[in-house]
Each structure stands twice: as structure tokens, then as C-alpha cells.
mmCIF file of C-alpha atoms in Angstrom:
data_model
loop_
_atom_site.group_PDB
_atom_site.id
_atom_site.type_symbol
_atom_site.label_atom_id
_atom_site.label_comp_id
_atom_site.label_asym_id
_atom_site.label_seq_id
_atom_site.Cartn_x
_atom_site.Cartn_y
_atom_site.Cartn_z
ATOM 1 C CA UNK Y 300 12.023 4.885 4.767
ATOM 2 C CA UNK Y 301 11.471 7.756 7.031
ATOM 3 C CA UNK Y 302 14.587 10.273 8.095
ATOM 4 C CA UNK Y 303 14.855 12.948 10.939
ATOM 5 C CA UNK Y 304 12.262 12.899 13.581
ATOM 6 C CA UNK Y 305 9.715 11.387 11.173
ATOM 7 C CA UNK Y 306 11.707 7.653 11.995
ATOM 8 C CA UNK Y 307 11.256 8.645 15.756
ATOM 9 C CA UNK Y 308 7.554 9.056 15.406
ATOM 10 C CA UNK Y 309 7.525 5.668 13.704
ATOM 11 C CA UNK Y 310 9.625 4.151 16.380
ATOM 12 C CA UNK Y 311 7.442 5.168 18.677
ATOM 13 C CA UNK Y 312 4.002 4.041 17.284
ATOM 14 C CA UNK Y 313 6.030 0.705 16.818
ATOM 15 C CA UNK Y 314 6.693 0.676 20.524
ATOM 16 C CA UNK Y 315 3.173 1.364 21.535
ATOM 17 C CA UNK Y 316 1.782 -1.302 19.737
ATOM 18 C CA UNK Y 317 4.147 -3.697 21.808
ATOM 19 C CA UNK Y 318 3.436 -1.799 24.751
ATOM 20 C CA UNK Y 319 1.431 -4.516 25.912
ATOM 21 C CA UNK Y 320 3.053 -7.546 27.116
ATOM 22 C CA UNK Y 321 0.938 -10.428 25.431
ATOM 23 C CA UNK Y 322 1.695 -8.342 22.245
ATOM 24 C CA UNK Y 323 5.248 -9.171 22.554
ATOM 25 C CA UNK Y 324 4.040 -12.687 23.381
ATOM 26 C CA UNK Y 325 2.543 -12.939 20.680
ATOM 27 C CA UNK Y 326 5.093 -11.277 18.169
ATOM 28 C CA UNK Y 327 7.869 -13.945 19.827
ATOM 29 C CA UNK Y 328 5.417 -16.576 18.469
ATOM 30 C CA UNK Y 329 5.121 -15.254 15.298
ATOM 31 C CA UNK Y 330 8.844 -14.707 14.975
ATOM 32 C CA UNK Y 331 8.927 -18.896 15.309
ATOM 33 C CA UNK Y 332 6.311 -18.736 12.290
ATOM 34 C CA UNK Y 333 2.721 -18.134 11.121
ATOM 35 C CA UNK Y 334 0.414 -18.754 13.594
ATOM 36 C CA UNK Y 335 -3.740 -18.984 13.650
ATOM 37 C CA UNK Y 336 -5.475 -18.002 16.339
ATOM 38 C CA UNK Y 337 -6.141 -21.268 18.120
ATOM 39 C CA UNK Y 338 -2.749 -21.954 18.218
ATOM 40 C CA UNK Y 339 -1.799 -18.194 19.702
ATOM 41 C CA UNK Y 340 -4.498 -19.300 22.284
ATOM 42 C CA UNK Y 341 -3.045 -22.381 23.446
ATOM 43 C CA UNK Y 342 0.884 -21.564 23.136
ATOM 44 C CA UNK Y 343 0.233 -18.618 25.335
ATOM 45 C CA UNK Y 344 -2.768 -19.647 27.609
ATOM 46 C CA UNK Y 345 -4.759 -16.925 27.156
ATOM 47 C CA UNK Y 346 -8.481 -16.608 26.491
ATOM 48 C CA UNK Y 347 -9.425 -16.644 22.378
ATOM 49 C CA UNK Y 348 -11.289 -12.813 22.729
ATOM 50 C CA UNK Y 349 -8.071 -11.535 24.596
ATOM 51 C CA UNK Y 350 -5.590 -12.508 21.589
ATOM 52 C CA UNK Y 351 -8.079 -11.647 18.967
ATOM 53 C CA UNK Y 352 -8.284 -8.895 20.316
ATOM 54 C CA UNK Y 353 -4.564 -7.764 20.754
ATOM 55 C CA UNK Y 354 -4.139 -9.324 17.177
ATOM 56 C CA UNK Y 355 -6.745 -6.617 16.203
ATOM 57 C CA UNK Y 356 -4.415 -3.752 17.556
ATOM 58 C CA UNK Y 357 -1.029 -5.379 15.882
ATOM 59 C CA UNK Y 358 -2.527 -5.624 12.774
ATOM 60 C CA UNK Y 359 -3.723 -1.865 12.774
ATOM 61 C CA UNK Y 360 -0.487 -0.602 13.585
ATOM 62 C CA UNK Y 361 1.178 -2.597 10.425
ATOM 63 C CA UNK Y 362 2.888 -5.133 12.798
ATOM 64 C CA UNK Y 363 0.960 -8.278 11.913
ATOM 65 C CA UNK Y 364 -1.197 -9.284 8.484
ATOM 66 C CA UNK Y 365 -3.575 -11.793 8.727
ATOM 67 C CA UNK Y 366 -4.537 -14.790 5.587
ATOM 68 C CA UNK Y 367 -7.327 -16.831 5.173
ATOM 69 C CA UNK Y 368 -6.394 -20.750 5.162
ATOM 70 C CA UNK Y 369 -10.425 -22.341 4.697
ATOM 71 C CA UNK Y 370 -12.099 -21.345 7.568
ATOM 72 C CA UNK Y 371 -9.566 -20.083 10.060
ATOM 73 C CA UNK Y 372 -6.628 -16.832 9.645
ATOM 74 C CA UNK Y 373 -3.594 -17.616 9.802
ATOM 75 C CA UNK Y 374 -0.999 -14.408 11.236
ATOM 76 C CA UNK Y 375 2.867 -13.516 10.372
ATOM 77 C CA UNK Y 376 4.858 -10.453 10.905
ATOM 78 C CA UNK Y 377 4.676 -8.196 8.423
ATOM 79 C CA UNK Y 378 8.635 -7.531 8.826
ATOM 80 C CA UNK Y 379 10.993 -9.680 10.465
ATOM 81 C CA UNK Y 380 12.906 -7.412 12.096
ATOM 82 C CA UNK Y 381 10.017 -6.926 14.826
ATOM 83 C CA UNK Y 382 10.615 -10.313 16.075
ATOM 84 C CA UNK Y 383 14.185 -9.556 16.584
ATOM 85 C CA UNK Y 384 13.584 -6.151 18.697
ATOM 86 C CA UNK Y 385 10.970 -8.166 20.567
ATOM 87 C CA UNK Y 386 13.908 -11.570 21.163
ATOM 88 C CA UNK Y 387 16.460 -8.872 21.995
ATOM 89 C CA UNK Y 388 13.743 -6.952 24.837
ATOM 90 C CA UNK Y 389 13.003 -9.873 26.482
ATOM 91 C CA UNK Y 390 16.577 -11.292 26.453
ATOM 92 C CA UNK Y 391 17.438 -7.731 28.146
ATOM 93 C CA UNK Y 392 14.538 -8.187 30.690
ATOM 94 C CA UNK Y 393 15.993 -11.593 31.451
ATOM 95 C CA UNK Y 394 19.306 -10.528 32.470
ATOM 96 C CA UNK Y 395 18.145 -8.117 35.261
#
């Protein structure tokens, strides 16, 4: 666990990587449960390269991991606690 600034600096690379919003898109479906890419695709009606992509960047930042299931990956959150800052954001964004 990281004290002092150190947690701000962690806080902060945790907020860039949902900078983006199909990020948080997709981190609200994978607070619901694992997900592969195909579904991602057609829950959130977005082209397969642009969520592969954006998966790409979660997973580098230690948001999302990624496990083979035959032929396909299938994604969760590495921590659930993203999923609630991510519900509690958008419920915030709804009320305004």
C-alpha cells in the first residue's frame, strides 16, 4: 500500500487510465463480470480494434488482466474496488 504523496501518484495514474470514457464503459461491464472481447464489442457498440485497443491500455496500467478460455480472452478487474469508483462517477455525472 502506498502512503504520503506516493498514493496520490497512484491515484492519479488510476485516473488516467479511466480518462477515457469507453474505459469506464468498459470497467462498468466488467464490474457486472468477466467479459471477452466480443461481448465488450456488442454490449457497448463499439468497433472490435477500438475496445481491444482500450483493453490494451487498462491492462498496462494494472486495471484489467486478461485469461485464455480456448481460443478467445476472457477480461476481469484486477480489483473490485475500480468498478465501484467507476458506478459512483457515473452515478455523480447522472445527477447533474
Amino acid at each position: 500500500m502506498s502512503s504520503g504523496y506516493e498514493a496520490y501518484e497512484s491515484a492519479g495514474e488510476l485516473l488516467r487510465a479511466l480518462s477515457a470514457p469507453i474505459r469506464v464503459a468498459i470497467v462498468a461491464e466488467l464490474g457486472v463480470g468477466e467479459r471477452c472481447v466480443h461481448e465488450l464489442v456488442e454490449k457497448l457498440g463499439a468497433p472490435q480494434p477500438l475496445v481491444s485497443q482500450h483493453l490494451r491500455v487498462l491492462r498496462g496500467a494494472g486495471v484489467v488482466r486478461g485469461a485464455r478460455r480456448g481460443r478467445e480472452i476472457a477480461y476481469s478487474l484486477v480489483d473490485d474496488h475500480v468498478a465501484h469508483i467507476v458506478a459512483d462517477a457515473v452515478s455523480h455525472a447522472r445527477e447533474d
